């Protein structure tokens, strides 16, 4: 579900992935990029959000098998 949210609102998706400081920084760059470039930079932020979500899932998977 978080991957779908990353398509629409990457900063919120990053926040829900547990990275609040990075979410604020991304929001500060994402909003002007959407406004001034007409959305051309949006795929970069989607990719960043997907990588962070994937990384969180991998961390969970590793912690589960380390027990």
PDB file of C-alpha atoms in Angstrom:
ATOM      1  CA  UNK A   1       0.000   0.000   0.000  1.00  0.00           C
ATOM      2  CA  UNK A   2       2.857   2.354   0.766  1.00  0.00           C
ATOM      3  CA  UNK A   3       4.176   1.894  -2.779  1.00  0.00           C
ATOM      4  CA  UNK A   4       0.909   3.254  -4.188  1.00  0.00           C
ATOM      5  CA  UNK A   5       1.051   6.204  -1.799  1.00  0.00           C
ATOM      6  CA  UNK A   6       4.597   6.871  -3.025  1.00  0.00           C
ATOM      7  CA  UNK A   7       3.213   7.449  -6.514  1.00  0.00           C
ATOM      8  CA  UNK A   8       1.026  10.315  -5.318  1.00  0.00           C
ATOM      9  CA  UNK A   9       2.770  11.770  -2.256  1.00  0.00           C
ATOM     10  CA  UNK A  10       6.363  10.600  -1.905  1.00  0.00           C
ATOM     11  CA  UNK A  11       7.134  12.720   1.209  1.00  0.00           C
ATOM     12  CA  UNK A  12       4.181  11.229   3.102  1.00  0.00           C
ATOM     13  CA  UNK A  13       5.219   7.754   2.052  1.00  0.00           C
ATOM     14  CA  UNK A  14       8.741   8.359   3.345  1.00  0.00           C
ATOM     15  CA  UNK A  15       7.297   9.639   6.626  1.00  0.00           C
ATOM     16  CA  UNK A  16       5.217   6.482   7.011  1.00  0.00           C
ATOM     17  CA  UNK A  17       8.335   4.406   6.325  1.00  0.00           C
ATOM     18  CA  UNK A  18       9.811   5.797   9.526  1.00  0.00           C
ATOM     19  CA  UNK A  19      12.152   8.493   8.205  1.00  0.00           C
ATOM     20  CA  UNK A  20      10.619  11.797   9.451  1.00  0.00           C
ATOM     21  CA  UNK A  21      13.644  14.058   8.954  1.00  0.00           C
ATOM     22  CA  UNK A  22      14.202  12.802   5.429  1.00  0.00           C
ATOM     23  CA  UNK A  23      10.483  13.259   4.734  1.00  0.00           C
ATOM     24  CA  UNK A  24      10.694  16.951   5.690  1.00  0.00           C
ATOM     25  CA  UNK A  25      13.796  17.473   3.549  1.00  0.00           C
ATOM     26  CA  UNK A  26      12.200  15.703   0.589  1.00  0.00           C
ATOM     27  CA  UNK A  27       9.031  17.767   0.996  1.00  0.00           C
ATOM     28  CA  UNK A  28      11.061  20.984   0.923  1.00  0.00           C
ATOM     29  CA  UNK A  29      12.569  19.960  -2.423  1.00  0.00           C
ATOM     30  CA  UNK A  30       9.532  18.123  -3.811  1.00  0.00           C
ATOM     31  CA  UNK A  31       7.007  20.946  -3.573  1.00  0.00           C
ATOM     32  CA  UNK A  32       9.047  23.511  -5.556  1.00  0.00           C
ATOM     33  CA  UNK A  33      10.029  20.809  -8.050  1.00  0.00           C
ATOM     34  CA  UNK A  34       6.366  20.049  -8.698  1.00  0.00           C
ATOM     35  CA  UNK A  35       5.421  23.716  -8.985  1.00  0.00           C
ATOM     36  CA  UNK A  36       8.306  25.031 -11.073  1.00  0.00           C
ATOM     37  CA  UNK A  37       9.108  22.079 -13.316  1.00  0.00           C
ATOM     38  CA  UNK A  38       5.554  21.005 -13.953  1.00  0.00           C
ATOM     39  CA  UNK A  39       6.123  17.601 -12.367  1.00  0.00           C
ATOM     40  CA  UNK A  40       9.248  16.625 -14.292  1.00  0.00           C
ATOM     41  CA  UNK A  41      11.167  15.882 -11.090  1.00  0.00           C
ATOM     42  CA  UNK A  42       8.389  13.798  -9.572  1.00  0.00           C
ATOM     43  CA  UNK A  43       9.702  10.388 -10.798  1.00  0.00           C
ATOM     44  CA  UNK A  44      12.970  10.921  -8.923  1.00  0.00           C
ATOM     45  CA  UNK A  45      11.112  11.366  -5.650  1.00  0.00           C
ATOM     46  CA  UNK A  46       8.948   8.313  -6.376  1.00  0.00           C
ATOM     47  CA  UNK A  47      12.094   6.270  -6.932  1.00  0.00           C
ATOM     48  CA  UNK A  48      13.597   7.558  -3.683  1.00  0.00           C
ATOM     49  CA  UNK A  49      10.431   6.670  -1.761  1.00  0.00           C
ATOM     50  CA  UNK A  50      10.333   3.167  -3.270  1.00  0.00           C
ATOM     51  CA  UNK A  51      13.975   2.561  -2.322  1.00  0.00           C
ATOM     52  CA  UNK A  52      13.310   3.665   1.257  1.00  0.00           C
ATOM     53  CA  UNK A  53      10.205   1.471   1.528  1.00  0.00           C
ATOM     54  CA  UNK A  54      12.121  -1.503   0.116  1.00  0.00           C
ATOM     55  CA  UNK A  55      14.979  -0.855   2.564  1.00  0.00           C
ATOM     56  CA  UNK A  56      12.562  -0.838   5.499  1.00  0.00           C
ATOM     57  CA  UNK A  57      11.081  -4.164   4.386  1.00  0.00           C
ATOM     58  CA  UNK A  58      14.544  -5.677   4.041  1.00  0.00           C
ATOM     59  CA  UNK A  59      15.470  -4.505   7.549  1.00  0.00           C
ATOM     60  CA  UNK A  60      12.336  -6.162   8.920  1.00  0.00           C
ATOM     61  CA  UNK A  61      13.107  -9.366   7.045  1.00  0.00           C
ATOM     62  CA  UNK A  62      16.696  -9.471   8.333  1.00  0.00           C
ATOM     63  CA  UNK A  63      15.626  -8.786  11.926  1.00  0.00           C
ATOM     64  CA  UNK A  64      13.017 -11.549  11.690  1.00  0.00           C
ATOM     65  CA  UNK A  65      15.596 -14.146  10.613  1.00  0.00           C
ATOM     66  CA  UNK A  66      18.258 -12.996  13.105  1.00  0.00           C
ATOM     67  CA  UNK A  67      16.212 -14.114  16.101  1.00  0.00           C
TER      68      UNK A  67
END
